[in-house]
Amino acid sequence: MQYKNLNEANQAVINKILSAQPYLIDVVPAKSVIKELNGKVLLHAGPPIKWEQMTEPMQGSCYGATIFEGWANNEEEAHKLLSSGEVEFIPCHHVSAVGPMGGITSGNMPVLVVENRDGGNRAYCTMNEGIGKVLRFGAYNEEVVNRLHWMRNILGPTLSKALTFTENGMNLNVIVSKAITMGDEFHQRNIAASALFMKDIMPFVLKTDIEEKDLEDVTKFLADTDQFFLNIMMAYSKSVMDSARTIQEGTIVTAMTRNGHEFGIRVSGMGDQWFTAPVNTPEGLFFTGYSQDDANPDIGDSAITEAFGVGGMAMIAAPGVTRFVGADGFEAAQSISNEMKEICVDHNPNLSIPTWDFKGACLGIDVRKVVETGITPLINTGIAHKKAGVGQIGAGTVRAPLACFTKALEALVEKYTS
């Protein structure tokens, strides 16, 4: 379809975002829905990257996945295999998926399946592993691998069975619209959404044939994991933005992601093309014993939430998180969201924020506005240690590099003037 001008095309993209109807419909082994994972293949966060370019946390995640899959017995064997070229690496985004931090996803890992019933498309994401040493932050010890096996054998199948008792899956718009009024911004703070998810899913879990010990473990894990909904929100946002990407015109950002080496964006008018620049390093608050010097460069697909308009873009919705990411408080949160609005097309009426005088969350990052103002999207993020195996050492914020948007705008100018 041809549009009269860029603003009309952008409005079509916005309309696809607003009409999205994401439902959580299943939890299944990744290889059952992503055919590319049937073999020695690993998905990773960010735009394309080679093994040699990966930072240590992403390589550590690869070690853990390789051991989990039984391709290697230890770090030494895993390193030999991964550096040999025998394992293929594919960006999650290339197969309708997203992954937190390292984003490493292997065939037998369970993934959340979110179906956007308006766009007719699906998106996938691994489940949140909880706190402590976890694969997504580059840890790969026995505890990490054992947890992955438990998630594959118990947690995933339990949630899959529970979802069969819902009529049509779980309507995620309902949870998201409630949780943003309860203080979540869906990147660093998902406490309300995770609690709402648990409230809605547990009656169905109780209908399954789960054994008592497994029921206790599943219940405790969901109760303890404040960030469980983050991965659901990532798949939610991916399903929405991939639907919006079917509009092949305009200047709206449809994906933002990072792999520790490069930051990449996609834009509605440029389809699958990545526009990349070197990543920045997050700044924020660190756990005791760690400092800025220990921080790994920016990493993860979770910035898909900011592309959708929440996370750092909606800091005002979650003033409680500002101190956790190193900001100054409510006025800082308000200032950030007011600044982010300067680079967006509109507000999202489906996501009303009480602390922003009930204005909706930011909607539609426009590369023209980013380049014109010099304001780049702010991303809320966890901070990984730059050494593999250590894990998360803090939380903070990071800016997307301006060069990504400049390159995208130059390509758009060439497209529309040639």
Tab-separated table of C-alpha atoms in Angstrom:
chain	number	residue	atom	x	y	z
A	1	MET	CA	0.000	0.000	0.000
A	2	GLN	CA	1.217	3.475	-0.874
A	3	TYR	CA	0.810	6.309	1.615
A	4	LYS	CA	0.513	10.006	0.784
A	5	ASN	CA	3.392	10.947	3.065
A	6	LEU	CA	5.556	9.696	5.912
A	7	ASN	CA	3.178	10.935	8.595
A	8	GLU	CA	0.344	8.880	7.098
A	9	ALA	CA	2.604	5.824	6.926
A	10	ASN	CA	3.659	6.371	10.531
A	11	GLN	CA	0.019	6.549	11.573
A	12	ALA	CA	-0.556	3.168	9.928
A	13	VAL	CA	2.327	1.749	11.999
A	14	ILE	CA	0.859	3.307	15.155
A	15	ASN	CA	-2.559	1.845	14.364
A	16	LYS	CA	-1.027	-1.653	14.142
A	17	ILE	CA	0.555	-1.174	17.561
A	18	LEU	CA	-2.693	0.037	19.090
A	19	SER	CA	-4.829	-2.737	17.601
A	20	ALA	CA	-2.530	-5.571	18.736
A	21	GLN	CA	-4.099	-8.392	20.770
A	22	PRO	CA	-1.256	-10.464	22.304
A	23	TYR	CA	-2.221	-13.685	24.097
A	24	LEU	CA	0.043	-16.081	25.972
A	25	ILE	CA	-1.035	-19.409	24.500
A	26	ASP	CA	1.626	-21.991	25.386
A	27	VAL	CA	5.074	-22.851	26.753
A	28	VAL	CA	6.926	-25.328	24.523
A	29	PRO	CA	10.449	-26.520	23.655
A	30	ALA	CA	12.014	-23.873	21.437
A	31	LYS	CA	12.875	-26.327	18.664
A	32	SER	CA	9.191	-27.275	18.292
A	33	VAL	CA	8.311	-23.764	17.095
A	34	ILE	CA	11.650	-22.476	15.760
A	35	LYS	CA	12.792	-24.924	13.079
A	36	GLU	CA	16.262	-23.381	12.916
A	37	LEU	CA	17.024	-24.809	16.381
A	38	ASN	CA	16.917	-28.434	15.246
A	39	GLY	CA	20.676	-28.915	15.210
A	40	LYS	CA	23.756	-27.387	16.820
A	41	VAL	CA	22.343	-23.864	16.721
A	42	LEU	CA	22.109	-21.148	19.371
A	43	LEU	CA	20.057	-17.969	19.241
A	44	HIS	CA	21.605	-14.811	20.695
A	45	ALA	CA	20.549	-11.272	21.558
A	46	GLY	CA	21.218	-8.299	19.329
A	47	PRO	CA	22.115	-7.925	15.682
A	48	PRO	CA	24.344	-10.597	14.043
A	49	ILE	CA	27.612	-11.304	15.843
A	50	LYS	CA	30.477	-13.787	15.594
A	51	TRP	CA	31.764	-15.904	18.493
A	52	GLU	CA	35.021	-13.945	18.594
A	53	GLN	CA	33.146	-10.635	19.020
A	54	MET	CA	30.970	-11.791	21.908
A	55	THR	CA	31.665	-10.377	25.351
A	56	GLU	CA	32.444	-12.858	28.106
A	57	PRO	CA	28.911	-12.951	29.623
A	58	MET	CA	27.403	-13.934	26.254
A	59	GLN	CA	30.114	-16.556	25.778
A	60	GLY	CA	29.404	-17.803	29.302
A	61	SER	CA	25.737	-18.167	28.426
A	62	CYS	CA	26.795	-20.179	25.380
A	63	TYR	CA	28.844	-22.471	27.646
A	64	GLY	CA	25.806	-23.066	29.838
A	65	ALA	CA	23.508	-23.768	26.896
A	66	THR	CA	26.031	-26.151	25.357
A	67	ILE	CA	26.338	-28.100	28.614
A	68	PHE	CA	22.539	-28.032	29.089
A	69	GLU	CA	22.041	-29.535	25.625
A	70	GLY	CA	24.628	-32.255	26.295
A	71	TRP	CA	26.940	-31.094	23.513
A	72	ALA	CA	29.735	-30.693	26.085
A	73	ASN	CA	30.423	-31.790	29.652
A	74	ASN	CA	32.335	-28.775	30.909
A	75	GLU	CA	33.609	-25.292	30.054
A	76	GLU	CA	36.722	-26.574	28.294
A	77	GLU	CA	34.769	-28.870	25.974
A	78	ALA	CA	32.161	-26.161	25.400
A	79	HIS	CA	34.796	-23.589	24.452
A	80	LYS	CA	36.434	-25.995	22.016
A	81	LEU	CA	33.090	-26.721	20.325
A	82	LEU	CA	31.886	-23.114	20.208
A	83	SER	CA	35.144	-21.740	18.845
A	84	SER	CA	35.395	-24.468	16.192
A	85	GLY	CA	32.631	-23.047	14.024
A	86	GLU	CA	30.510	-26.178	14.442
A	87	VAL	CA	27.753	-24.265	16.264
A	88	GLU	CA	25.697	-21.806	14.219
A	89	PHE	CA	24.686	-18.486	15.814
A	90	ILE	CA	21.452	-16.733	14.795
A	91	PRO	CA	19.964	-13.516	16.219
A	92	CYS	CA	16.748	-14.173	18.141
A	93	HIS	CA	15.092	-11.368	16.186
A	94	HIS	CA	15.601	-13.242	12.907
A	95	VAL	CA	13.277	-16.065	14.005
A	96	SER	CA	10.456	-14.115	15.717
A	97	ALA	CA	12.143	-14.442	19.108
A	98	VAL	CA	13.759	-12.284	21.773
A	99	GLY	CA	16.110	-13.177	24.616
A	100	PRO	CA	17.141	-11.285	27.772
A	101	MET	CA	20.767	-10.175	28.286
A	102	GLY	CA	22.879	-12.749	26.372
A	103	GLY	CA	19.656	-13.990	24.827
A	104	ILE	CA	21.121	-17.463	24.392
A	105	THR	CA	18.374	-19.906	23.463
A	106	SER	CA	18.824	-23.580	22.554
A	107	GLY	CA	16.422	-26.135	21.154
A	108	ASN	CA	15.354	-27.836	24.387
A	109	MET	CA	14.819	-24.652	26.385
A	110	PRO	CA	11.125	-23.910	26.937
A	111	VAL	CA	9.851	-20.712	25.348
A	112	LEU	CA	6.767	-18.628	25.968
A	113	VAL	CA	4.513	-18.484	22.909
A	114	VAL	CA	2.681	-15.176	22.457
A	115	GLU	CA	0.185	-14.862	19.627
A	116	ASN	CA	-0.891	-11.451	18.379
A	117	ARG	CA	-4.409	-12.193	17.201
A	118	ASP	CA	-4.709	-8.897	15.374
A	119	GLY	CA	-1.566	-9.377	13.295
A	120	GLY	CA	-1.794	-13.170	13.069
A	121	ASN	CA	1.856	-13.542	14.125
A	122	ARG	CA	3.658	-15.182	17.038
A	123	ALA	CA	6.715	-14.312	19.117
A	124	TYR	CA	8.855	-16.387	21.473
A	125	CYS	CA	11.007	-15.825	24.547
A	126	THR	CA	12.672	-18.037	27.137
A	127	MET	CA	11.263	-17.890	30.669
A	128	ASN	CA	12.815	-15.788	33.411
A	129	GLU	CA	15.240	-17.878	35.483
A	130	GLY	CA	14.774	-15.949	38.694
A	131	ILE	CA	17.529	-14.333	40.742
A	132	GLY	CA	21.113	-15.203	41.654
A	133	LYS	CA	23.470	-16.865	39.196
A	134	VAL	CA	21.535	-17.243	35.936
A	135	LEU	CA	22.360	-18.083	32.340
A	136	ARG	CA	21.166	-14.764	30.923
A	137	PHE	CA	23.883	-12.891	32.852
A	138	GLY	CA	26.614	-15.298	31.766
A	139	ALA	CA	26.669	-17.793	34.669
A	140	TYR	CA	26.929	-21.472	33.729
A	141	ASN	CA	27.714	-23.516	36.835
A	142	GLU	CA	25.889	-26.674	37.943
A	143	GLU	CA	23.204	-24.671	39.755
A	144	VAL	CA	22.397	-22.762	36.570
A	145	VAL	CA	22.238	-25.872	34.376
A	146	ASN	CA	20.141	-27.786	36.936
A	147	ARG	CA	17.640	-24.918	37.015
A	148	LEU	CA	17.394	-25.015	33.226
A	149	HIS	CA	16.618	-28.752	33.392
A	150	TRP	CA	13.922	-28.091	36.023
A	151	MET	CA	12.381	-25.406	33.847
A	152	ARG	CA	12.372	-27.791	30.883
A	153	ASN	CA	11.013	-30.781	32.809
A	154	ILE	CA	8.642	-29.210	35.354
A	155	LEU	CA	7.929	-25.485	35.017
A	156	GLY	CA	7.420	-25.359	31.248
A	157	PRO	CA	5.120	-28.409	30.991
A	158	THR	CA	3.133	-27.255	34.051
A	159	LEU	CA	2.414	-23.830	32.562
A	160	SER	CA	1.651	-25.414	29.198
A	161	LYS	CA	-0.948	-27.707	30.796
A	162	ALA	CA	-2.396	-24.831	32.807
A	163	LEU	CA	-2.864	-22.716	29.686
A	164	THR	CA	-4.968	-25.477	28.099
A	165	PHE	CA	-7.614	-24.747	30.750
A	166	THR	CA	-7.949	-21.126	29.635
A	167	GLU	CA	-10.504	-20.428	26.938
A	168	ASN	CA	-8.169	-18.800	24.434
A	169	GLY	CA	-4.940	-18.274	26.322
A	170	MET	CA	-4.186	-15.328	28.616
A	171	ASN	CA	-5.127	-11.872	27.353
A	172	LEU	CA	-1.925	-9.981	28.087
A	173	ASN	CA	-3.369	-6.542	27.322
A	174	VAL	CA	-5.496	-6.889	30.447
A	175	ILE	CA	-2.487	-7.607	32.685
A	176	VAL	CA	-0.329	-4.882	31.107
A	177	SER	CA	-2.990	-2.164	31.317
A	178	LYS	CA	-3.544	-2.982	35.008
A	179	ALA	CA	0.128	-3.290	35.944
A	180	ILE	CA	1.186	0.075	34.510
A	181	THR	CA	-1.271	1.737	36.906
A	182	MET	CA	0.309	-0.249	39.763
A	183	GLY	CA	3.858	1.030	39.330
A	184	ASP	CA	5.407	-1.219	36.652
A	185	GLU	CA	7.353	0.068	33.649
A	186	PHE	CA	7.939	-3.545	32.439
A	187	HIS	CA	11.720	-3.574	32.102
A	188	GLN	CA	13.237	-3.145	35.557
A	189	ARG	CA	9.960	-3.322	37.486
A	190	ASN	CA	7.508	-6.156	36.812
A	191	ILE	CA	6.359	-6.868	40.373
A	192	ALA	CA	2.705	-6.009	39.755
A	193	ALA	CA	2.485	-7.790	36.397
A	194	SER	CA	4.202	-10.898	37.784
A	195	ALA	CA	1.755	-10.952	40.712
A	196	LEU	CA	-1.212	-10.495	38.376
A	197	PHE	CA	0.091	-13.293	36.151
A	198	MET	CA	0.449	-15.604	39.142
A	199	LYS	CA	-3.062	-14.690	40.348
A	200	ASP	CA	-4.501	-15.581	36.953
A	201	ILE	CA	-2.483	-18.729	36.207
A	202	MET	CA	-2.550	-20.523	39.563
A	203	PRO	CA	-6.222	-21.589	39.462
A	204	PHE	CA	-5.413	-23.372	36.197
A	205	VAL	CA	-2.172	-24.853	37.570
A	206	LEU	CA	-4.254	-26.391	40.357
A	207	LYS	CA	-6.376	-28.137	37.719
A	208	THR	CA	-3.366	-29.982	36.300
A	209	ASP	CA	-2.101	-33.396	37.441
A	210	ILE	CA	1.051	-31.862	38.918
A	211	GLU	CA	2.582	-33.706	41.874
A	212	GLU	CA	2.504	-32.010	45.280
A	213	LYS	CA	6.269	-31.391	45.480
A	214	ASP	CA	6.341	-29.943	41.973
A	215	LEU	CA	3.328	-27.744	42.769
A	216	GLU	CA	5.157	-26.402	45.811
A	217	ASP	CA	8.284	-25.699	43.747
A	218	VAL	CA	6.392	-24.005	40.894
A	219	THR	CA	4.371	-21.880	43.310
A	220	LYS	CA	7.456	-20.774	45.232
A	221	PHE	CA	9.382	-19.994	42.039
A	222	LEU	CA	6.612	-17.811	40.618
A	223	ALA	CA	6.106	-16.114	43.991
A	224	ASP	CA	9.826	-15.396	44.381
A	225	THR	CA	10.467	-14.209	40.817
A	226	ASP	CA	9.445	-10.542	40.692
A	227	GLN	CA	10.754	-10.269	37.128
A	228	PHE	CA	8.927	-13.318	35.743
A	229	PHE	CA	6.658	-11.153	33.607
A	230	LEU	CA	9.603	-9.388	31.947
A	231	ASN	CA	10.110	-12.262	29.508
A	232	ILE	CA	6.383	-12.379	28.793
A	233	MET	CA	6.471	-8.636	28.143
A	234	MET	CA	9.407	-9.092	25.792
A	235	ALA	CA	7.490	-11.632	23.702
A	236	TYR	CA	4.419	-9.378	23.951
A	237	SER	CA	6.371	-6.385	22.638
A	238	LYS	CA	8.042	-8.451	19.910
A	239	SER	CA	4.682	-9.737	18.669
A	240	VAL	CA	3.308	-6.180	18.575
A	241	MET	CA	6.308	-4.600	16.865
A	242	ASP	CA	6.677	-7.415	14.325
A	243	SER	CA	3.064	-6.851	13.358
A	244	ALA	CA	3.796	-3.125	12.987
A	245	ARG	CA	6.815	-4.034	10.813
A	246	THR	CA	4.439	-5.311	8.127
A	247	ILE	CA	3.908	-1.636	7.260
A	248	GLN	CA	6.894	-1.208	4.960
A	249	GLU	CA	6.844	2.587	4.996
A	250	GLY	CA	7.501	5.296	7.550
A	251	THR	CA	10.157	6.260	10.092
A	252	ILE	CA	9.043	4.442	13.262
A	253	VAL	CA	11.541	2.315	15.193
A	254	THR	CA	10.291	-1.290	15.298
A	255	ALA	CA	13.150	-2.917	17.248
A	256	MET	CA	16.062	-1.935	19.470
A	257	THR	CA	18.574	-4.504	20.653
A	258	ARG	CA	22.185	-4.979	21.697
A	259	ASN	CA	24.724	-7.792	21.801
A	260	GLY	CA	27.505	-6.307	23.943
A	261	HIS	CA	29.361	-5.295	20.785
A	262	GLU	CA	26.809	-3.371	18.733
A	263	PHE	CA	23.472	-1.666	19.291
A	264	GLY	CA	21.002	-2.248	16.462
A	265	ILE	CA	17.667	-0.773	15.410
A	266	ARG	CA	15.096	-1.616	12.765
A	267	VAL	CA	12.770	0.966	11.212
A	268	SER	CA	9.334	0.495	9.642
A	269	GLY	CA	10.393	1.903	6.262
A	270	MET	CA	13.496	-0.286	6.004
A	271	GLY	CA	12.137	-3.780	6.777
A	272	ASP	CA	14.696	-6.283	8.054
A	273	GLN	CA	17.761	-4.060	7.710
A	274	TRP	CA	19.804	-3.396	10.857
A	275	PHE	CA	21.368	-0.022	11.581
A	276	THR	CA	24.156	-0.462	14.101
A	277	ALA	CA	26.705	1.427	16.166
A	278	PRO	CA	29.012	0.506	19.073
A	279	VAL	CA	27.081	-0.027	22.313
A	280	ASN	CA	27.415	2.143	25.385
A	281	THR	CA	27.993	0.762	28.890
A	282	PRO	CA	25.148	1.062	31.434
A	283	GLU	CA	25.583	3.288	34.472
A	284	GLY	CA	23.695	2.826	37.712
A	285	LEU	CA	23.833	1.266	41.150
A	286	PHE	CA	25.994	-1.756	41.894
A	287	PHE	CA	25.732	-4.596	44.359
A	288	THR	CA	28.214	-4.511	47.252
A	289	GLY	CA	31.738	-5.218	46.091
A	290	TYR	CA	31.246	-4.148	42.472
A	291	SER	CA	31.718	-0.874	40.609
A	292	GLN	CA	31.373	0.754	37.201
A	293	ASP	CA	34.736	-0.723	36.221
A	294	ASP	CA	33.204	-4.213	36.398
A	295	ALA	CA	30.265	-3.455	34.086
A	296	ASN	CA	29.834	-5.246	30.774
A	297	PRO	CA	28.834	-3.195	27.715
A	298	ASP	CA	25.101	-3.002	26.991
A	299	ILE	CA	23.520	-6.353	26.084
A	300	GLY	CA	20.138	-7.991	25.461
A	301	ASP	CA	16.930	-8.001	23.419
A	302	SER	CA	14.906	-6.594	26.324
A	303	ALA	CA	15.091	-3.104	24.770
A	304	ILE	CA	12.176	-4.314	22.628
A	305	THR	CA	10.115	-3.017	25.572
A	306	GLU	CA	11.468	0.504	25.017
A	307	ALA	CA	10.776	0.160	21.281
A	308	PHE	CA	7.162	-0.552	22.264
A	309	GLY	CA	7.168	2.521	24.523
A	310	VAL	CA	7.617	1.227	28.072
A	311	GLY	CA	10.739	0.472	30.142
A	312	GLY	CA	12.892	3.598	30.353
A	313	MET	CA	10.449	5.388	28.048
A	314	ALA	CA	7.794	5.035	30.780
A	315	MET	CA	9.954	5.805	33.818
A	316	ILE	CA	7.207	8.058	35.169
A	317	ALA	CA	4.973	4.989	35.600
A	318	ALA	CA	7.434	3.469	38.071
A	319	PRO	CA	8.939	6.154	40.297
A	320	GLY	CA	9.785	3.382	42.742
A	321	VAL	CA	12.385	2.035	40.331
A	322	THR	CA	14.280	5.284	39.798
A	323	ARG	CA	16.580	4.848	42.810
A	324	PHE	CA	17.225	1.210	41.843
A	325	VAL	CA	18.590	2.277	38.457
A	326	GLY	CA	20.515	5.203	39.902
A	327	ALA	CA	18.151	8.072	39.064
A	328	ASP	CA	17.251	10.777	41.580
A	329	GLY	CA	13.553	10.256	42.270
A	330	PHE	CA	10.095	11.250	41.078
A	331	GLU	CA	11.120	14.499	39.402
A	332	ALA	CA	13.860	12.655	37.519
A	333	ALA	CA	11.351	10.027	36.370
A	334	GLN	CA	8.976	12.723	35.181
A	335	SER	CA	11.770	14.553	33.381
A	336	ILE	CA	12.887	11.373	31.605
A	337	SER	CA	9.426	10.517	30.293
A	338	ASN	CA	8.816	14.126	29.230
A	339	GLU	CA	12.111	13.984	27.325
A	340	MET	CA	11.228	10.648	25.713
A	341	LYS	CA	7.917	12.084	24.507
A	342	GLU	CA	9.910	14.565	22.422
A	343	ILE	CA	11.076	11.753	20.133
A	344	CYS	CA	7.750	9.923	19.857
A	345	VAL	CA	4.733	10.386	17.609
A	346	ASP	CA	1.981	10.046	20.216
A	347	HIS	CA	0.791	8.640	23.543
A	348	ASN	CA	-0.640	5.119	23.879
A	349	PRO	CA	-4.241	5.463	25.149
A	350	ASN	CA	-4.253	1.766	26.116
A	351	LEU	CA	-1.527	2.379	28.720
A	352	SER	CA	-2.762	5.220	30.899
A	353	ILE	CA	-0.245	6.368	33.542
A	354	PRO	CA	-1.797	7.915	36.691
A	355	THR	CA	1.453	9.630	37.740
A	356	TRP	CA	1.613	11.359	34.319
A	357	ASP	CA	-1.807	12.971	34.683
A	358	PHE	CA	-3.244	9.837	33.022
A	359	LYS	CA	-1.429	10.423	29.757
A	360	GLY	CA	-0.623	7.214	27.892
A	361	ALA	CA	2.867	5.737	27.575
A	362	CYS	CA	5.111	6.978	24.781
A	363	LEU	CA	4.161	5.619	21.377
A	364	GLY	CA	6.203	5.425	18.193
A	365	ILE	CA	9.876	6.452	18.338
A	366	ASP	CA	10.465	8.509	15.176
A	367	VAL	CA	14.047	8.440	13.847
A	368	ARG	CA	13.538	11.929	12.397
A	369	LYS	CA	12.807	13.339	15.841
A	370	VAL	CA	15.749	11.498	17.414
A	371	VAL	CA	18.193	12.975	14.903
A	372	GLU	CA	16.590	16.427	14.955
A	373	THR	CA	16.642	16.746	18.757
A	374	GLY	CA	19.727	14.656	19.508
A	375	ILE	CA	17.670	12.901	22.206
A	376	THR	CA	18.219	9.141	22.195
A	377	PRO	CA	16.013	6.515	23.862
A	378	LEU	CA	16.830	5.750	27.499
A	379	ILE	CA	16.854	2.063	28.394
A	380	ASN	CA	16.431	0.534	31.839
A	381	THR	CA	18.655	-2.509	32.195
A	382	GLY	CA	20.374	-4.997	34.433
A	383	ILE	CA	24.161	-4.840	34.489
A	384	ALA	CA	26.248	-7.969	33.935
A	385	HIS	CA	29.825	-8.416	35.129
A	386	LYS	CA	32.238	-8.249	32.217
A	387	LYS	CA	33.702	-11.587	33.270
A	388	ALA	CA	31.828	-14.780	32.432
A	389	GLY	CA	30.356	-16.728	35.322
A	390	VAL	CA	29.891	-13.849	37.781
A	391	GLY	CA	26.356	-12.817	36.769
A	392	GLN	CA	24.385	-9.674	37.556
A	393	ILE	CA	26.183	-6.982	39.528
A	394	GLY	CA	23.698	-4.111	39.439
A	395	ALA	CA	21.046	-2.208	37.510
A	396	GLY	CA	20.972	1.105	35.717
A	397	THR	CA	20.229	2.962	32.517
A	398	VAL	CA	21.932	3.324	29.158
A	399	ARG	CA	21.374	5.485	26.091
A	400	ALA	CA	20.994	4.126	22.586
A	401	PRO	CA	23.807	5.484	20.390
A	402	LEU	CA	22.725	8.328	18.092
A	403	ALA	CA	24.665	6.877	15.159
A	404	CYS	CA	22.075	4.085	14.698
A	405	PHE	CA	19.345	6.640	14.078
A	406	THR	CA	21.510	8.827	11.863
A	407	LYS	CA	22.335	5.838	9.642
A	408	ALA	CA	18.665	4.868	9.477
A	409	LEU	CA	17.594	8.385	8.539
A	410	GLU	CA	20.235	8.587	5.816
A	411	ALA	CA	18.954	5.296	4.375
A	412	LEU	CA	15.369	6.554	4.515
A	413	VAL	CA	16.337	9.778	2.750
A	414	GLU	CA	17.999	7.747	0.004
A	415	LYS	CA	14.936	5.480	-0.280
A	416	TYR	CA	12.416	8.296	-0.534
A	417	THR	CA	14.437	10.620	-2.789
A	418	SER	CA	15.904	8.134	-5.255
